[in-house]
Amino acid sequence: MFRNYNIQSKQAQLYKKMYVEQTLENVIKIRNKYNKRKGIKISIKQLLLMLDDFVDDSDPDLDLPNSVHAYQTAEKIREKYPDDYEMQITGLIHDLGKILYKFGEPQHYIVGDTFVLGAKFPKSMVFYNFIKLNPDFDNSNYNTKFGIYKANCGLDELILSYGHDEYLYNILKKNNHKLTDKYLNIIRYHSFYPWHSHNEYRHFMKDSDYEILENVNKFNEFDLYSKENEDFIDEDIKKYYDKLLDIYFPEDLII
Ligand code: FE
Ligand code: FE
């Protein structure tokens, strides 16, 4: 499905807020806030249920609760990769970071394509005209090709705009489960469209990042909304994923 954006849409309004608010300084603040937060204990299945009432304003294609999108993504992966259970689980949980809305975060700190702070904003960004409103736009330390970074410093060094991806990645990094780093990186970079779909930021990549790029692109063909409604999630499908979740997430998470 195509991502069709319209300048009068709720997506445009969301991107405008995101681009005005998400400065390097504000992003560092919110990252620290969640990295230092004293967490609460919750099971991954409870988390999944909590996304039932979240509708992502950044997605131009459909208004569906996110839990439906979770099962849709996982099922599309299962069709093509019936034996790759980690990839299926990744499909199911990749958007759980949207739980940030339960903590009172506005959507412009949760969803939307991610981009790099502290370096020149690429022209391929969605609603590029709005990024000119970002207080960092004219900052001479930031608005160059490399900005505050070094050539080939590696993706991990970059400060990305904040959202559900970065949040969930950090939660998974500090909890016990059986998902490997390959899949955690898919989660972390799945909304990084300027990088994975528009060839931007190549000058920051180190050799091992190319494998991450390949994995993210492989995942991304499944991370789209489809026109089916929630009726397709039957008891068998729920049971199948409950079992996988028990295997990969035997312990509660601290979020
Ligand atoms: Fe997402
Ligand atoms: Fe998604």
Coordinates of C-alpha atoms and ligand atoms in Angstrom, one line a residue:
M1 CA 0.0 0.0 0.0
F2 CA 1.2 3.5 -0.7
R3 CA 1.7 6.1 1.9
N4 CA -0.4 9.0 0.5
Y5 CA 0.0 12.2 2.3
N6 CA -2.1 15.3 2.0
I7 CA -1.1 18.7 3.2
Q8 CA -4.5 19.4 4.8
S9 CA -4.7 16.1 6.6
K10 CA -4.3 15.2 10.3
Q11 CA -0.9 13.7 9.3
A12 CA 0.3 17.1 8.1
Q13 CA -0.7 18.7 11.4
L14 CA 1.1 15.9 13.3
Y15 CA 4.3 16.3 11.3
K16 CA 4.2 20.0 11.8
K17 CA 4.1 19.6 15.6
M18 CA 6.7 16.9 15.5
Y19 CA 9.1 19.0 13.4
V20 CA 8.7 22.1 15.5
E21 CA 9.0 20.3 18.9
Q22 CA 11.6 17.7 18.2
T23 CA 14.9 19.6 18.5
L24 CA 18.1 18.0 19.6
E25 CA 17.7 19.4 23.0
N26 CA 14.1 18.2 23.5
V27 CA 14.9 14.7 22.1
I28 CA 17.8 14.3 24.5
K29 CA 15.5 15.4 27.4
I30 CA 12.8 12.8 26.5
R31 CA 15.3 10.0 26.0
N32 CA 16.8 10.7 29.4
K33 CA 13.3 10.9 31.0
Y34 CA 12.4 7.3 29.8
N35 CA 15.8 5.9 30.4
K36 CA 15.7 7.0 34.0
R37 CA 12.1 6.3 34.6
K38 CA 11.3 4.0 37.5
G39 CA 9.4 1.3 35.6
I40 CA 6.2 -0.6 36.2
K41 CA 5.9 -4.4 35.8
I42 CA 3.6 -5.7 33.0
S43 CA 3.4 -8.8 30.8
I44 CA 3.8 -8.4 27.1
K45 CA 0.3 -9.8 26.5
Q46 CA -1.2 -7.0 28.7
L47 CA 0.8 -4.5 26.7
L48 CA -0.6 -5.8 23.5
L49 CA -4.1 -5.5 24.8
M50 CA -3.5 -2.0 25.9
L51 CA -2.9 -0.9 22.3
D52 CA -6.5 -1.8 21.5
D53 CA -7.7 1.8 21.8
F54 CA -4.7 3.5 20.1
V55 CA -5.2 4.8 16.5
D56 CA -2.0 6.1 14.9
D57 CA -2.6 9.6 13.5
S58 CA 0.6 9.4 11.4
D59 CA -0.6 6.6 9.2
P60 CA -2.4 8.0 6.1
D61 CA -3.9 4.7 5.0
L62 CA -6.3 3.5 7.7
D63 CA -7.9 4.1 11.0
L64 CA -7.6 0.8 12.8
P65 CA -6.6 0.1 16.4
N66 CA -3.0 -0.8 16.7
S67 CA -3.6 -4.3 18.1
V68 CA -5.2 -5.3 14.7
H69 CA -2.1 -4.0 12.9
A70 CA 0.1 -6.1 15.2
Y71 CA -1.7 -9.3 14.3
Q72 CA -1.9 -8.3 10.6
T73 CA 1.9 -7.7 10.4
A74 CA 2.7 -10.9 12.2
E75 CA 0.4 -13.0 10.0
K76 CA 1.8 -11.6 6.8
I77 CA 5.3 -12.5 8.0
R78 CA 4.1 -16.0 9.0
E79 CA 2.7 -16.6 5.5
K80 CA 6.1 -15.9 4.0
Y81 CA 8.4 -17.1 6.7
P82 CA 6.5 -19.9 8.6
D83 CA 9.6 -21.0 10.4
D84 CA 11.0 -17.6 11.4
Y85 CA 9.3 -17.3 14.8
E86 CA 11.5 -14.4 15.9
M87 CA 10.5 -12.4 12.8
Q88 CA 6.8 -13.2 13.5
I89 CA 7.1 -12.1 17.1
T90 CA 8.8 -8.9 15.9
G91 CA 5.9 -8.2 13.7
L92 CA 3.5 -8.7 16.6
I93 CA 5.3 -6.5 19.0
H94 CA 7.1 -3.9 16.9
D95 CA 4.7 -1.1 17.7
L96 CA 4.2 -1.8 21.4
G97 CA 6.2 1.4 22.1
K98 CA 3.1 3.3 21.3
I99 CA 2.1 2.6 24.9
L100 CA 3.8 6.0 25.4
Y101 CA 0.4 7.5 24.9
K102 CA -0.7 5.9 28.2
F103 CA 2.0 7.9 29.9
G104 CA 0.5 11.1 28.5
E105 CA 2.9 11.7 25.6
P106 CA 1.4 13.5 22.6
Q107 CA 1.4 11.6 19.3
H108 CA 4.1 13.8 17.9
Y109 CA 6.5 12.2 20.4
I110 CA 5.3 8.7 19.5
V111 CA 4.7 8.2 15.8
G112 CA 5.8 9.4 12.4
D113 CA 8.9 8.8 10.4
T114 CA 12.1 9.3 12.3
F115 CA 15.1 11.5 11.3
V116 CA 18.4 12.5 12.7
L117 CA 18.9 15.5 14.9
G118 CA 22.2 17.4 14.9
A119 CA 22.8 17.1 11.2
K120 CA 21.3 18.5 8.0
F121 CA 17.7 17.5 7.5
P122 CA 17.3 15.7 4.2
K123 CA 14.9 17.0 1.5
S124 CA 13.2 13.6 1.2
M125 CA 11.5 14.0 4.6
V126 CA 7.7 13.9 4.5
F127 CA 6.4 17.5 4.6
Y128 CA 9.9 18.9 4.3
N129 CA 8.6 22.5 4.3
F130 CA 7.6 22.1 8.0
I131 CA 11.1 21.1 9.1
K132 CA 12.2 24.6 8.3
L133 CA 10.2 25.6 11.4
N134 CA 12.5 23.5 13.6
P135 CA 14.7 25.8 15.8
D136 CA 17.7 23.6 14.8
F137 CA 17.2 24.2 11.1
D138 CA 19.5 27.2 10.8
N139 CA 21.9 26.2 13.5
S140 CA 25.3 26.2 11.9
N141 CA 26.6 23.4 14.1
Y142 CA 23.9 21.1 12.9
N143 CA 22.9 22.1 9.4
T144 CA 25.9 20.5 7.6
K145 CA 26.3 17.1 6.1
F146 CA 28.0 15.6 9.2
G147 CA 26.7 18.1 11.8
I148 CA 27.8 16.9 15.2
Y149 CA 28.8 13.4 14.0
K150 CA 31.8 11.8 12.4
A151 CA 31.9 10.1 9.0
N152 CA 30.9 6.4 9.3
C153 CA 30.3 6.7 13.1
G154 CA 27.6 4.1 13.0
L155 CA 23.8 4.3 13.3
D156 CA 24.0 3.7 17.0
E157 CA 25.8 7.0 17.5
L158 CA 23.0 9.0 15.9
I159 CA 20.4 10.8 17.9
L160 CA 17.1 10.0 16.2
S161 CA 13.8 11.8 16.7
Y162 CA 11.9 10.2 19.6
G163 CA 9.1 7.8 19.1
H164 CA 7.7 4.3 19.8
D165 CA 10.7 2.7 18.1
E166 CA 13.4 4.1 20.2
Y167 CA 11.4 3.7 23.4
L168 CA 10.6 0.0 22.8
Y169 CA 14.2 -0.7 21.8
N170 CA 15.5 0.6 25.0
I171 CA 12.8 -1.2 27.1
L172 CA 13.8 -4.5 25.3
K173 CA 17.5 -3.8 25.8
K174 CA 17.1 -3.6 29.6
N175 CA 14.6 -6.5 30.1
N176 CA 15.0 -10.3 29.9
H177 CA 13.6 -12.1 26.9
K178 CA 14.8 -14.3 24.0
L179 CA 14.7 -11.9 21.1
T180 CA 18.1 -11.4 19.6
D181 CA 19.8 -8.1 18.6
K182 CA 19.0 -8.6 14.9
Y183 CA 15.3 -8.2 15.7
L184 CA 15.8 -5.4 18.3
N185 CA 17.5 -3.4 15.6
I186 CA 14.6 -3.9 13.2
I187 CA 12.3 -2.5 15.9
R188 CA 14.6 0.4 16.6
Y189 CA 14.9 1.5 12.9
H190 CA 11.6 0.5 11.4
S191 CA 10.2 4.1 11.1
F192 CA 13.5 5.5 9.9
Y193 CA 12.1 6.1 6.4
P194 CA 14.6 8.7 5.2
W195 CA 17.4 6.1 5.9
H196 CA 15.8 2.8 4.9
S197 CA 13.6 3.9 2.0
H198 CA 15.2 7.1 0.7
N199 CA 18.9 6.3 0.8
E200 CA 19.7 9.1 3.2
Y201 CA 22.4 9.2 5.9
R202 CA 24.7 6.6 4.1
H203 CA 27.7 8.7 5.2
F204 CA 27.0 7.8 8.9
M205 CA 26.9 4.1 8.3
K206 CA 29.6 1.6 9.3
D207 CA 30.0 -1.7 7.6
S208 CA 27.8 -3.7 10.0
D209 CA 24.9 -1.3 9.6
Y210 CA 24.3 -2.6 6.0
E211 CA 23.1 -5.9 7.5
I212 CA 20.7 -3.9 9.7
L213 CA 19.5 -2.1 6.6
E214 CA 18.8 -5.3 4.8
N215 CA 16.9 -6.7 7.8
V216 CA 14.8 -3.6 8.3
N217 CA 13.9 -3.5 4.6
K218 CA 12.9 -7.2 4.7
F219 CA 10.7 -6.5 7.7
N220 CA 9.2 -3.3 6.3
E221 CA 7.3 -4.9 3.4
F222 CA 5.1 -6.4 6.1
D223 CA 4.6 -3.3 8.2
L224 CA 1.8 -1.8 6.3
Y225 CA -1.8 -1.4 7.1
S226 CA -4.3 -3.5 5.0
K227 CA -7.9 -3.2 4.4
E228 CA -9.0 -6.2 6.4
N229 CA -10.9 -5.6 9.6
E230 CA -10.3 -7.2 12.9
D231 CA -12.6 -10.1 12.2
F232 CA -9.7 -12.2 10.9
I233 CA -8.1 -12.5 14.4
D234 CA -9.7 -15.7 15.5
E235 CA -9.0 -17.9 18.5
D236 CA -6.5 -20.1 16.6
I237 CA -4.4 -17.0 15.7
K238 CA -4.5 -15.7 19.2
K239 CA -3.5 -19.1 20.7
Y240 CA -0.6 -19.4 18.2
Y241 CA 0.9 -16.0 19.2
D242 CA 0.2 -16.5 22.9
K243 CA 2.3 -19.6 22.7
L244 CA 5.1 -17.8 20.9
L245 CA 5.0 -15.0 23.4
D246 CA 5.3 -17.5 26.3
I247 CA 8.4 -18.9 24.7
Y248 CA 10.1 -15.6 23.8
F249 CA 8.9 -13.5 26.8
P250 CA 8.8 -15.9 29.8
E251 CA 9.1 -13.0 32.2
D252 CA 7.2 -9.8 32.8
L253 CA 8.7 -6.6 31.5
I254 CA 9.6 -3.5 33.5
I255 CA 8.5 -0.6 31.3
Ligands
FE1 FE 5.8 1.5 13.9
FE2 FE 3.8 -0.9 12.4

